[in-house]
C-alpha positions as a Python dict, from the first residue, in 0.01 Angstrom:
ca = {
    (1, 'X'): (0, 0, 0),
    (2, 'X'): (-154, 271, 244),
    (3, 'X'): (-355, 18, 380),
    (4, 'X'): (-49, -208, 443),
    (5, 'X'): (72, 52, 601),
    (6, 'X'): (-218, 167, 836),
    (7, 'X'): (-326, -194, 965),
    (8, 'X'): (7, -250, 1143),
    (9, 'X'): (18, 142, 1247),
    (10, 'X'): (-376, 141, 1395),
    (11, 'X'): (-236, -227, 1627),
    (12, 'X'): (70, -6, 1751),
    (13, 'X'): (-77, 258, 1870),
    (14, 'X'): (-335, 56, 2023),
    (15, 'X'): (-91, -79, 2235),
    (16, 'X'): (-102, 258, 2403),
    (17, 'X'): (-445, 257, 2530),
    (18, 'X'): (-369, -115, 2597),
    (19, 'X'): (-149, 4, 2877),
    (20, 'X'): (-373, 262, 3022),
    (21, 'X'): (-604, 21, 3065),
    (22, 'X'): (-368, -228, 3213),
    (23, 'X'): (-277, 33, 3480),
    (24, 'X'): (-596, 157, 3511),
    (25, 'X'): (-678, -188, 3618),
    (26, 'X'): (-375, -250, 3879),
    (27, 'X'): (-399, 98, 4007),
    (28, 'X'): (-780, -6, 4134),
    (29, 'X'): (-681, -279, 4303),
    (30, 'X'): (-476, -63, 4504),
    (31, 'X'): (-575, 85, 4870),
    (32, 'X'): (-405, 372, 4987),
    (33, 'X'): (-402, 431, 5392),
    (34, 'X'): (-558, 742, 5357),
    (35, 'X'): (-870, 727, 5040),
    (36, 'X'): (-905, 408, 5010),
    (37, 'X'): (-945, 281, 4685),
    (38, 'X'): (-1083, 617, 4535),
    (39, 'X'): (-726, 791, 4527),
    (40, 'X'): (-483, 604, 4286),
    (41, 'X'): (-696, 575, 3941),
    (42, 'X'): (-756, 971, 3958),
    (43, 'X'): (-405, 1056, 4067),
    (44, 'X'): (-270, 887, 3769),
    (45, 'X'): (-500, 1028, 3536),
    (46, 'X'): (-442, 1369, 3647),
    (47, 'X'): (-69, 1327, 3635),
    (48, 'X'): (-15, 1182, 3280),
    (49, 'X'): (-278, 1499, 3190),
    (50, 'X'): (37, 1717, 3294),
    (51, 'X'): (289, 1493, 3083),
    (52, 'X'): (79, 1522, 2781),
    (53, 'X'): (140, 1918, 2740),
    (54, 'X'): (541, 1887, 2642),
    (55, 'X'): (466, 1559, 2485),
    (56, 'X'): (223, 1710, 2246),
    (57, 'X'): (432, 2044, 2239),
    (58, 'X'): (762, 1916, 2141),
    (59, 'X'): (756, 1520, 2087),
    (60, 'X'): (446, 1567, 1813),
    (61, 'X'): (540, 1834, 1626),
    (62, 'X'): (904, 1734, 1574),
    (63, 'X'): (786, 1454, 1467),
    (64, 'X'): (519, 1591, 1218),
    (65, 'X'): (803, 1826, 1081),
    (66, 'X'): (1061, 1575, 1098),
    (67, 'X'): (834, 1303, 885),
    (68, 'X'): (778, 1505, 475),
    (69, 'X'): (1192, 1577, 523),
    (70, 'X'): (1263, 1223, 585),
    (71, 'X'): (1026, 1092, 366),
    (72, 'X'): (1134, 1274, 61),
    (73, 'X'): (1495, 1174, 203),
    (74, 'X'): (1420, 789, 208),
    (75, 'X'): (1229, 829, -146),
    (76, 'X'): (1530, 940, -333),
    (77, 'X'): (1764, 713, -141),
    (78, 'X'): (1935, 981, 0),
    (79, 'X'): (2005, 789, 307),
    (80, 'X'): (2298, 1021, 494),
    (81, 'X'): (2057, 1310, 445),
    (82, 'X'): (1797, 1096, 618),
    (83, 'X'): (2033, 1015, 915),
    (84, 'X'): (2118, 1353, 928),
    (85, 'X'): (1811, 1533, 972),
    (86, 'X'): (1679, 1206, 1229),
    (87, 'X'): (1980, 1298, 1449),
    (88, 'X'): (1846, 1619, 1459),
    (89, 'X'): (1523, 1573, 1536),
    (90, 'X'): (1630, 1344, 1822),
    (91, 'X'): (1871, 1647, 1972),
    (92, 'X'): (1595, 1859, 1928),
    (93, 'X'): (1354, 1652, 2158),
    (94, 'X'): (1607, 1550, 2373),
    (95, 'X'): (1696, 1922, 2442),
    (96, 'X'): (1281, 2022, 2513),
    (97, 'X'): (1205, 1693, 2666),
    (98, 'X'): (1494, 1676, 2936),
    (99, 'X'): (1429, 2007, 3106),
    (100, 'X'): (1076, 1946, 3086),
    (101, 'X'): (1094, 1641, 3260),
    (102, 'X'): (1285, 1793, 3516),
    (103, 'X'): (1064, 2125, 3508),
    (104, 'X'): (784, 1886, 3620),
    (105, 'X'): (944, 1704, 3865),
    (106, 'X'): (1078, 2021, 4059),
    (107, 'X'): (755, 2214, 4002),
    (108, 'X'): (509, 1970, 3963),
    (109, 'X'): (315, 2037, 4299),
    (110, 'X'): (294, 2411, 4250),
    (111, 'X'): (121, 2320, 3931),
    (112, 'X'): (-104, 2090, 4032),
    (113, 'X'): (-168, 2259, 4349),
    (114, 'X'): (-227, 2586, 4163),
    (115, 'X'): (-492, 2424, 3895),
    (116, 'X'): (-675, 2103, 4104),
    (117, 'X'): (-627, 2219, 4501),
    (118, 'X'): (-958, 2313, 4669),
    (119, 'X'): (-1282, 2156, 4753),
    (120, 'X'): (-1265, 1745, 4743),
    (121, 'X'): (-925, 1773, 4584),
    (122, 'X'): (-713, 1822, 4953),
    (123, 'X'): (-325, 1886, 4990),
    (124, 'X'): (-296, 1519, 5011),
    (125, 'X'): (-389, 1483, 4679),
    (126, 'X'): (-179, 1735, 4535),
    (127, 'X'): (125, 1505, 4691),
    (128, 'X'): (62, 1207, 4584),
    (129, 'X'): (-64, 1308, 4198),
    (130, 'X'): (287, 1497, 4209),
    (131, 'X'): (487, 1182, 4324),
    (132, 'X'): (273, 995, 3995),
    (133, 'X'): (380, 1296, 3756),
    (134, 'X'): (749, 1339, 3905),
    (135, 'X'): (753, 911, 3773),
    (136, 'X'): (531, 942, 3454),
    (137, 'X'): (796, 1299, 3368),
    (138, 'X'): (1144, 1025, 3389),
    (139, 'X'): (979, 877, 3091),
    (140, 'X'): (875, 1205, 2872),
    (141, 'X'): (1180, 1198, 2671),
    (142, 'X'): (1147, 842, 2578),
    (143, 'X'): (778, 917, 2466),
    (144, 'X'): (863, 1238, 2259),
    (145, 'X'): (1135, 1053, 2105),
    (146, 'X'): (944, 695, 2007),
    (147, 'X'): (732, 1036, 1827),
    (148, 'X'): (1036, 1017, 1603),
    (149, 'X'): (1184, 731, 1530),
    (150, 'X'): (825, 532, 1477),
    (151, 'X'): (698, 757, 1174),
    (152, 'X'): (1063, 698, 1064),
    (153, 'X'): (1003, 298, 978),
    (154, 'X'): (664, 441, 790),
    (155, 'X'): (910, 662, 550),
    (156, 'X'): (1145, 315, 488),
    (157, 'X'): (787, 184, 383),
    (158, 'X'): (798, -40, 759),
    (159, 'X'): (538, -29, 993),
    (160, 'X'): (551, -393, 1051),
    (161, 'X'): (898, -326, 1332),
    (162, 'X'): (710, -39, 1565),
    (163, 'X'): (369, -246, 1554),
    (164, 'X'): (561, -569, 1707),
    (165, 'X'): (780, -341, 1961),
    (166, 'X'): (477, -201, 2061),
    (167, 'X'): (322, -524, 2143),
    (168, 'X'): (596, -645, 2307),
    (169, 'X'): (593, -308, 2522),
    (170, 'X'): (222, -443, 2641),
    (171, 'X'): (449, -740, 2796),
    (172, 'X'): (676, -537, 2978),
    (173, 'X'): (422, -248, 3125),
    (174, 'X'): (226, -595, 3235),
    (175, 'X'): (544, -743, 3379),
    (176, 'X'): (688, -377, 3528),
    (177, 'X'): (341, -299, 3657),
    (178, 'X'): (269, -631, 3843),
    (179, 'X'): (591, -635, 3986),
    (180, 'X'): (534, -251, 4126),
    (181, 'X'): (209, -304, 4218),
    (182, 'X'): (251, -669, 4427),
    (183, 'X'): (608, -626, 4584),
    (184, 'X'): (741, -305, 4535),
    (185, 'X'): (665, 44, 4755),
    (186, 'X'): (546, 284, 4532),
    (187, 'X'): (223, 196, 4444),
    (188, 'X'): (32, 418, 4213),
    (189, 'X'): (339, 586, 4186),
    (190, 'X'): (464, 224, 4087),
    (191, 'X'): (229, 211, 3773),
    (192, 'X'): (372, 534, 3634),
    (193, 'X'): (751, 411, 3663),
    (194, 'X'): (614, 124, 3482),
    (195, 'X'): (495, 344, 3197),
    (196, 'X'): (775, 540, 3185),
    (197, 'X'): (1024, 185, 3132),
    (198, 'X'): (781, 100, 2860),
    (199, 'X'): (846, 426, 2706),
    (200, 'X'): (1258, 400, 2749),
    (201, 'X'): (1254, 44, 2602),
    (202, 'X'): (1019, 101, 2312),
    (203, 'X'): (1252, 394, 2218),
    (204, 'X'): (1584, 197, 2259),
    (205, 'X'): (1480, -97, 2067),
    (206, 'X'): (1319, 136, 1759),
    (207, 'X'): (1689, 351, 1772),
    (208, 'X'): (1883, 3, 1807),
    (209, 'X'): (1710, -167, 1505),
    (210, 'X'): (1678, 148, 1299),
    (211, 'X'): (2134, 250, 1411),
    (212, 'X'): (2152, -147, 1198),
    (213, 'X'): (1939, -98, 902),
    (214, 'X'): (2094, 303, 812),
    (215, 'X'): (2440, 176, 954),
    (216, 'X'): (2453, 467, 1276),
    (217, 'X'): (2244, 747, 1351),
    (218, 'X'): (2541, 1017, 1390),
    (219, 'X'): (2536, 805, 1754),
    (220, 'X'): (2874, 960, 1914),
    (221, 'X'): (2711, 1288, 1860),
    (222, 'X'): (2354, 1282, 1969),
    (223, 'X'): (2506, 1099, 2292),
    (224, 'X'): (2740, 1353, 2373),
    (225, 'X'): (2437, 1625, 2317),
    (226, 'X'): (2258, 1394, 2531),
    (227, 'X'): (2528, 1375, 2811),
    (228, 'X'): (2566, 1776, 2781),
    (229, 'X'): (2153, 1850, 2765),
    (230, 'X'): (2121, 1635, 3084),
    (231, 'X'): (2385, 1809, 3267),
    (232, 'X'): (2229, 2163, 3211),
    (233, 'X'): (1912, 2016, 3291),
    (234, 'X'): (1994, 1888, 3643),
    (235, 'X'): (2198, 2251, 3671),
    (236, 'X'): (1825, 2405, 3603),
    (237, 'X'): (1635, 2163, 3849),
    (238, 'X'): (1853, 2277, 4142),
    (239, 'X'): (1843, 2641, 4080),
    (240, 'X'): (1452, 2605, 4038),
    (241, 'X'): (1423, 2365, 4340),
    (242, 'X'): (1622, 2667, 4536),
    (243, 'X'): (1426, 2956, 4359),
    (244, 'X'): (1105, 2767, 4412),
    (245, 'X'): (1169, 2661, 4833),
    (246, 'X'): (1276, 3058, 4848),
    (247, 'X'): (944, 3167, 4709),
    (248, 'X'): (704, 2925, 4918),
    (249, 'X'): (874, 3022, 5234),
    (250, 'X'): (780, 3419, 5188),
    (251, 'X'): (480, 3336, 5007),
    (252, 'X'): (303, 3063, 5235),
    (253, 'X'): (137, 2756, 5050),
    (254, 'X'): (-163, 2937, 4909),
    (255, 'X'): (-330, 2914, 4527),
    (256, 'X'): (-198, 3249, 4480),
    (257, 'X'): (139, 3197, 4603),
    (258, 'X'): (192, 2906, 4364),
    (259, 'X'): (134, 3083, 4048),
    (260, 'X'): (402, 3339, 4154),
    (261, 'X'): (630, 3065, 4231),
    (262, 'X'): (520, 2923, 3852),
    (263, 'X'): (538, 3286, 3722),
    (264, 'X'): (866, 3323, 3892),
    (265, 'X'): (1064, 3015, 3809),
    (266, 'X'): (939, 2894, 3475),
    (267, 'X'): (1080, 3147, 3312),
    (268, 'X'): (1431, 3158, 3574),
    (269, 'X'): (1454, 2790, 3475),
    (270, 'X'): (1461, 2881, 3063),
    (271, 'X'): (1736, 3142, 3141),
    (272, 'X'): (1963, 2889, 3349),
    (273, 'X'): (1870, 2607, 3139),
    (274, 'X'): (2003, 2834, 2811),
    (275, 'X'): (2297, 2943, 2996),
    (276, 'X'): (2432, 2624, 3064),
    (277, 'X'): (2349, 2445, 2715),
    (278, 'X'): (2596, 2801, 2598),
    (279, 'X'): (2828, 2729, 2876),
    (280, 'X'): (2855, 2368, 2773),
    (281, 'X'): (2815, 2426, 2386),
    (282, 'X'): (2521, 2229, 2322),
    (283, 'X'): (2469, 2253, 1931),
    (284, 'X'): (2102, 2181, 1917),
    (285, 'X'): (2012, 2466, 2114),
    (286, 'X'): (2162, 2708, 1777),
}
């Protein structure tokens, strides 16, 4: 039975590295006007490096809390108590994943700037690894949340469903990524968008098939947290944006002068961020 279980779970998560390989491969084939073809493979790789701190923070261990609860759930058929606590778990991500995302996206060149800038690694790189991570960040809460809802179908004894979703998310990174990379703009930047829709439709297709088989998720709810989390986050980004141009323009552009913007509006950001989930009576955050 475990074995059943682990064949079908190993090909899934292959289907990860299947995709960074994928884009690996497109983003070499790429030439940007200023490096050449040296710049795009290292931008991504340093980007998604930045994505993989909340991911691992929040995504992975909700999930590896969320799993004994709805295991034992799903073993005694206790299936509203299952749905229950894998609402939760989704409000929970959704409300550390969304300001994240947006955290990274405001912020994301002070970080990088602050941690890779110096030597061979110029300004110019600093830009464009931030445009990558500001793309790879729209698809963090899709990531954190597939976290979820896959180790979900392995408590229903199914790992059959998120093994063949995440093949067919190999199809549409291919599809997203060739379409980026040969008529679109972006390019590198192009390859992480494509990551990030691979991420949104791998999630929306596990939550659609699992909303049949437990008849609803506690839906209406977890998309009214959703609507609510997403409005305090966006309240957040633009006080952080304003906080952060404030502190640049005293401070200058300097290693040092990013970590006191970092220093300065990480922990600004939390405060607004909790304000407005209170103002706007987001449960999850109790």
């Amino acid at each position: 039975h475990i074995l059943q279980l682990m064949g079908p779970a190993i090909l899934g998560s292959a289907a990860v590295q299947i995709n960074v390989m994928v884009n690996t491969n497109f983003a070499s084939r790429i030439s940007d006007p200023v490096t050449g073809y040296d710049g795009p493979v290292s931008w991504l790789g340093y980007a998604f490096r930045f994505m993989q701190l909340p991911l691992g923070l929040f995504g992975v261990a909700i999930a590896s809390a969320t799993l004994p609860a709805i295991s034992q759930s799903a073993s005694l058929g206790k299936l509203d108590e299952f749905r229950r606590t894998l609402a939760r778990s989704l409000g929970m991500v959704f409300l550390l994943t969304l300001p994240s995302s947006v955290g990274l996206i405001v912020l994301g060149k002070a970080m990088i700037g602050a941690i890779y800038e110096g030597g061979k690694f110029r300004p110019y790189d600093t830009h464009q690894t931030a445009l990558a991570l500001s793309f790879y960040a729209l698809g963090l809460g899709g990531y954190a949340a597939l976290k979820v809802l896959t180790p979900a179908f392995y408590a229903l004894n199914d790992a059959r469903t998120p093994m063949l979703i995440s093949l067919g998310s190999i199809l549409v990174n291919f599809a997203v990524a060739y379409e980026m990379v040969t008529t679109g703009t972006l390019g590198h930047a192009g390859l992480a968008l494509a990551t990030s829709s691979v991420a949104w439709f791998g999630m929306a297709a596990l939550f659609w098939i699992l909303r049949g088989r437990l008849s609803g998720i506690q839906g209406r709810d977890l998309s009214r947290s959703v609507v609510k989390i997403s409005l305090a986050s966006v309240g957040m980004g633009v006080a952080v944006a304003l906080a952060s141009h404030a502190v640049l323009e005293l401070l200058g552009s300097s290693r040092l002068a990013r970590l006191a913007d970092l220093a300065f509006c990480v922990p600004l950001g939390t405060f607004v961020y909790c304000k407005f989930c209170r103002m706007l009576k987001v449960a999850e955050l109790d």
